[in-house]
XYZ file of C-alpha atoms in Angstrom:
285
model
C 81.320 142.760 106.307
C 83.504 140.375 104.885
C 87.304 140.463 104.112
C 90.260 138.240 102.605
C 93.728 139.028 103.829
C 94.969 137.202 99.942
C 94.851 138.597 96.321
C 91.871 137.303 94.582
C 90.656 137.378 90.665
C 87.665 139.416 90.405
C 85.352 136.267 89.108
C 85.782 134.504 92.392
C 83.924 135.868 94.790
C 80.561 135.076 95.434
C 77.750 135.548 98.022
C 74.805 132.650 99.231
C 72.218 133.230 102.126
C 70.292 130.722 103.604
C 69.605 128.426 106.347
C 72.666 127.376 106.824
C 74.178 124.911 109.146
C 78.295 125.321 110.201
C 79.816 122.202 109.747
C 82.873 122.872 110.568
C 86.374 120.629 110.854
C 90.565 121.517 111.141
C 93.258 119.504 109.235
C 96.775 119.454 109.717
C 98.820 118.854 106.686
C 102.611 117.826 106.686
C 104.064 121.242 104.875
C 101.938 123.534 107.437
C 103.293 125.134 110.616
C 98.901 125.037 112.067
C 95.835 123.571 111.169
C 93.296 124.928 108.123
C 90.349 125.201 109.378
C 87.520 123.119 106.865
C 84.597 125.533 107.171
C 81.048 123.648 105.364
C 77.963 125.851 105.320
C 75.368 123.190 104.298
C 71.409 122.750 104.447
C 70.327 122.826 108.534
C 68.875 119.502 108.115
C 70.010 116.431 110.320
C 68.914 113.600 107.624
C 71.387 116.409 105.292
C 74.489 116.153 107.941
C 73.872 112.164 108.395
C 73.421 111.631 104.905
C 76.758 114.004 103.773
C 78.852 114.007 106.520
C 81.332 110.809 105.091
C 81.836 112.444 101.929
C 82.562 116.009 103.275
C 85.093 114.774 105.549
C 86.748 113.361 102.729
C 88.147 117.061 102.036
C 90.413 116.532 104.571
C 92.037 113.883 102.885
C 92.212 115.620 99.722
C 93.696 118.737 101.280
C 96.329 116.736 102.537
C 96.949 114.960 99.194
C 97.176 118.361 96.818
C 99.546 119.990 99.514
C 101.661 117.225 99.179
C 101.676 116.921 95.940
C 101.076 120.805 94.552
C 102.888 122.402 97.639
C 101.236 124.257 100.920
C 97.458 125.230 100.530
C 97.583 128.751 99.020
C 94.817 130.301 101.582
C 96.180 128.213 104.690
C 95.719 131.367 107.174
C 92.260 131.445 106.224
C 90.197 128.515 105.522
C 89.076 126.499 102.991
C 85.500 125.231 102.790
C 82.192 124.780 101.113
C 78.678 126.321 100.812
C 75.771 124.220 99.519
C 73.216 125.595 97.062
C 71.031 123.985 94.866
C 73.194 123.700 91.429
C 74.628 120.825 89.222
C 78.041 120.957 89.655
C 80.372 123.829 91.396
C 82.731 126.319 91.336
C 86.113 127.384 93.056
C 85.159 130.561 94.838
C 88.245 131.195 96.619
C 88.415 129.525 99.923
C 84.793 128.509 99.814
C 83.929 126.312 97.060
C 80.121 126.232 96.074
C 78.732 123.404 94.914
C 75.374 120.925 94.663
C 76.657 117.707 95.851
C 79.721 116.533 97.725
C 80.629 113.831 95.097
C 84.061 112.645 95.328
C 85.320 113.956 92.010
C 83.540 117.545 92.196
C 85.391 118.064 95.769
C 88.325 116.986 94.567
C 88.449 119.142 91.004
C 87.113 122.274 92.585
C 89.622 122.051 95.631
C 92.414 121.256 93.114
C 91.264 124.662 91.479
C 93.011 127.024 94.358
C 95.765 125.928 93.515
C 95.287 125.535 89.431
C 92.597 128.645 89.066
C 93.074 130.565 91.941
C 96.520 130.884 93.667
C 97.526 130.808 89.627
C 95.261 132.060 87.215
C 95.046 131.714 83.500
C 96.777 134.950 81.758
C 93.574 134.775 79.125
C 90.712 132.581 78.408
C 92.817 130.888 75.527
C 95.016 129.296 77.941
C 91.508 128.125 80.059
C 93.903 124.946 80.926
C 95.823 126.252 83.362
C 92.148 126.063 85.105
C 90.398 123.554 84.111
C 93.315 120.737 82.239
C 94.693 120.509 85.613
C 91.621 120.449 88.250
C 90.062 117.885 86.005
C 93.971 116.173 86.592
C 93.645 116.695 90.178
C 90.363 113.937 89.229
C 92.386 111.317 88.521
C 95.228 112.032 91.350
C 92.784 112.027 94.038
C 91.552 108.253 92.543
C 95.238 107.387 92.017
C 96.227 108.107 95.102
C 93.190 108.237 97.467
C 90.576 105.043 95.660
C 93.068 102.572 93.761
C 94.639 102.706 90.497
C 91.558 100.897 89.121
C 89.352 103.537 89.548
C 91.997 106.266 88.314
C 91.969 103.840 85.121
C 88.466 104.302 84.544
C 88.604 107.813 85.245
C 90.989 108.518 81.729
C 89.703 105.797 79.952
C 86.437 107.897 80.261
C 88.913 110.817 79.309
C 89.996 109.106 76.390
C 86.722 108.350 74.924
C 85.637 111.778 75.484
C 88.092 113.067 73.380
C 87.708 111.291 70.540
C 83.922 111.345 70.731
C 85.221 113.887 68.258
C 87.743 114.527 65.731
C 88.853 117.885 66.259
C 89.152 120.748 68.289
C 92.290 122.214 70.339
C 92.852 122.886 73.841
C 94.484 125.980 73.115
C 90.657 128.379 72.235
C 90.855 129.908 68.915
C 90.896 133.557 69.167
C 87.523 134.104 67.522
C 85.921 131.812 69.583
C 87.087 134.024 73.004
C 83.969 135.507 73.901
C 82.578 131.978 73.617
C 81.781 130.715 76.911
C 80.034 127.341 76.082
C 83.919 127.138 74.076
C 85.674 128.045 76.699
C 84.069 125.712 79.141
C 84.547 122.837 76.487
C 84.205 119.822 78.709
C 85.863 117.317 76.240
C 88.337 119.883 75.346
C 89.602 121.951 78.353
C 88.557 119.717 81.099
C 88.882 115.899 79.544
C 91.609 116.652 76.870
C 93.608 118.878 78.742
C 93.798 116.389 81.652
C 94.765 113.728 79.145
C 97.856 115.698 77.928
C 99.306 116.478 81.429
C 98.974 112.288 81.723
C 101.111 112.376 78.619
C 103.096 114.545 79.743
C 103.905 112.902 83.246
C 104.480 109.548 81.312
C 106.887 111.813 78.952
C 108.917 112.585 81.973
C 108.845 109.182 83.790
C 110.031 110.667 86.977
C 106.310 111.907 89.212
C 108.950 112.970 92.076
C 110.210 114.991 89.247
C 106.334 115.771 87.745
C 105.370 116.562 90.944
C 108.063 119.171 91.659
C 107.671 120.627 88.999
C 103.786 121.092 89.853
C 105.479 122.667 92.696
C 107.918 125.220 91.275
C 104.990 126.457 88.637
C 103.067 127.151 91.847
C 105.578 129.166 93.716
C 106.385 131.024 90.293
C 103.503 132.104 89.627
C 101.609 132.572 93.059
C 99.405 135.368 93.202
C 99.311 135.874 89.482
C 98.612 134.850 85.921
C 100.600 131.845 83.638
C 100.016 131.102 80.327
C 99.953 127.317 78.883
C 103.779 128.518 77.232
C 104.794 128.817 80.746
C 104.351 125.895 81.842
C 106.060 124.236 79.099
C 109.373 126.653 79.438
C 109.129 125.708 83.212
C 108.635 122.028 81.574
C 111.761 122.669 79.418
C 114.076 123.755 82.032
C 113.322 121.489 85.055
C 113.825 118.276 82.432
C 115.743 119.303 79.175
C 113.180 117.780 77.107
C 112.090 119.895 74.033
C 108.302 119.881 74.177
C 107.671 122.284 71.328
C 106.301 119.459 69.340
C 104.077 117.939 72.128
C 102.716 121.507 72.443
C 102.282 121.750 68.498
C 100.346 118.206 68.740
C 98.460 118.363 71.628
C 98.035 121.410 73.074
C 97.937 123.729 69.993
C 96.827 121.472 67.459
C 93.568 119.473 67.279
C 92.512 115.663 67.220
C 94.411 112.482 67.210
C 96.126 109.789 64.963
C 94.688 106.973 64.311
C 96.559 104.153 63.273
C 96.157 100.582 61.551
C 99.134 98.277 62.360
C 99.483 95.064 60.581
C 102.126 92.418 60.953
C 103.280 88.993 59.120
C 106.081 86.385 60.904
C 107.625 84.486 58.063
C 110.188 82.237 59.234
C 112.764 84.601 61.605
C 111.661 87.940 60.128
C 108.765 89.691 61.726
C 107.310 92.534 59.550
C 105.305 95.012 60.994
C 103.726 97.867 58.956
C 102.059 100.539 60.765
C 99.741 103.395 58.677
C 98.815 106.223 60.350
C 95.966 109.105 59.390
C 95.065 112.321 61.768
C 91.724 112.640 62.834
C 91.858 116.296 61.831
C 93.406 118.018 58.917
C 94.649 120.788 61.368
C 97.665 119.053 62.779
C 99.534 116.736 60.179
């Protein structure tokens, strides 16, 4: 018998059995009143637990990080954990994350994802990046903030290239492509892209204790329910008084990039620069 004492979308609840060992852990973060308890069922093997152990206790670090930064873990009175089985990546199964690996960046995105995912879900598979844009974010936060600012350098340069690996393509999923899962699940798209325009869109606002209150405020808004991508950027619009409506247009809505070819020419005490620019897709002028 098993029970949650939270709400919880449908598509987030799975079951594993095996051979499991409890490796088990409590954390105390800064915004809660008690300790979460880090609950990891992984493979009863003692090369497994000396082999893992490092990287798994590295959630509590991270758990600390995103309730600073996002506001209190959503499922505090419960747990949060993972359970191993023997897949590629992972996915946010509320409370108890399964996954393949404990790799640095899968913890961190699929923790990030009860907060972006779970606590607040996407109101319909076109907005996928209220998921997906920021967990894969929550990537280069945990770097940032956790590794060094080199390493969260890498991480969007890697973002960057991604993206224009291609020239088109939106974040936003085109309605005939709903039922589309490989679509849905773009990784250049709804993971890489869409954590490249909440970057923009922090460097747009050029205050993170303001970013990161914001964060907040979506997360207490919306708790226990369903936002859509024009949510965020009303919250956006209020909390800074910035009109977004072209950003969205751009980057959200529309597809690809501009590419431009800057030339320049010092004669004497003039300086002439002449910039030319072209969109990678016809879509979006």
């Amino acid at each position: 018998e098993w029970k949650s004492y939270y709400p919880i979308v449908y598509y987030l609840i799975s079951m594993s059995v095996g051979d499991y060992h409890d490796y088990s852990f409590y954390v105390k973060t800064e915004n809660s009143d008690d300790s979460i308890l880090i609950q990891n069922y992984i493979y009863n093997s003692q090369d497994y637990i000396n082999r893992e152990k490092e990287d798994i206790d590295k959630t509590g670090e991270l758990i600390k990080l995103f309730s600073e930064v996002f506001g209190p873990y959503p499922f505090a009175e419960e747990k949060y954990g993972h359970s191993v089985v023997p897949i590629g990546g992972g996915m946010e199964h509320q409370t108890m994350t399964t996954l393949g690996n404990f790799s640095f960046n899968l913890v961190a995105h699929e923790l990030a994802h009860q907060w972006f995912g779970n606590n607040v879900t996407c109101g319909s598979w076109r907005d996928i990046w209220i998921n997906e844009g920021f967990a894969s974010y929550s990537e280069y936060i945990a770097n940032q903030y956790l590794v060094s600012q080199e390493r969260a350098d890498l991480w969007m340069l890697n973002a960057f290239n991604t993206v224009f690996s291609e020239p088109g393509g939106s974040i936003y999923v085109p309605l005939d492509e709903i039922d589309n899962a490989k679509r849905i699940f773009d990784g250049r798209l709804s993971y890489k892209k869409g954590a490249a325009i909440i970057h923009m869109i922090r460097g747009e606002i050029r205050n993170d204790s303001l970013f990161f209150n914001i964060l907040k405020e979506f997360q207490s808004a919306y708790k226990d329910s369903v936002a859509l991508g024009t949510d965020f950027k009303n919250l956006l619009e209020a909390k800074t008084n910035i009109d977004f409506t072209d950003f969205f247009n751009q980057w959200y809505f529309g597809e690809g990039y501009p590419e431009l070819n800057v030339s320049w020419e010092h004669k004497n005490d003039t300086l002439s620069i002449n910039s030319f620019q072209t969109a990678s897709s016809d879509v979006t002028p």
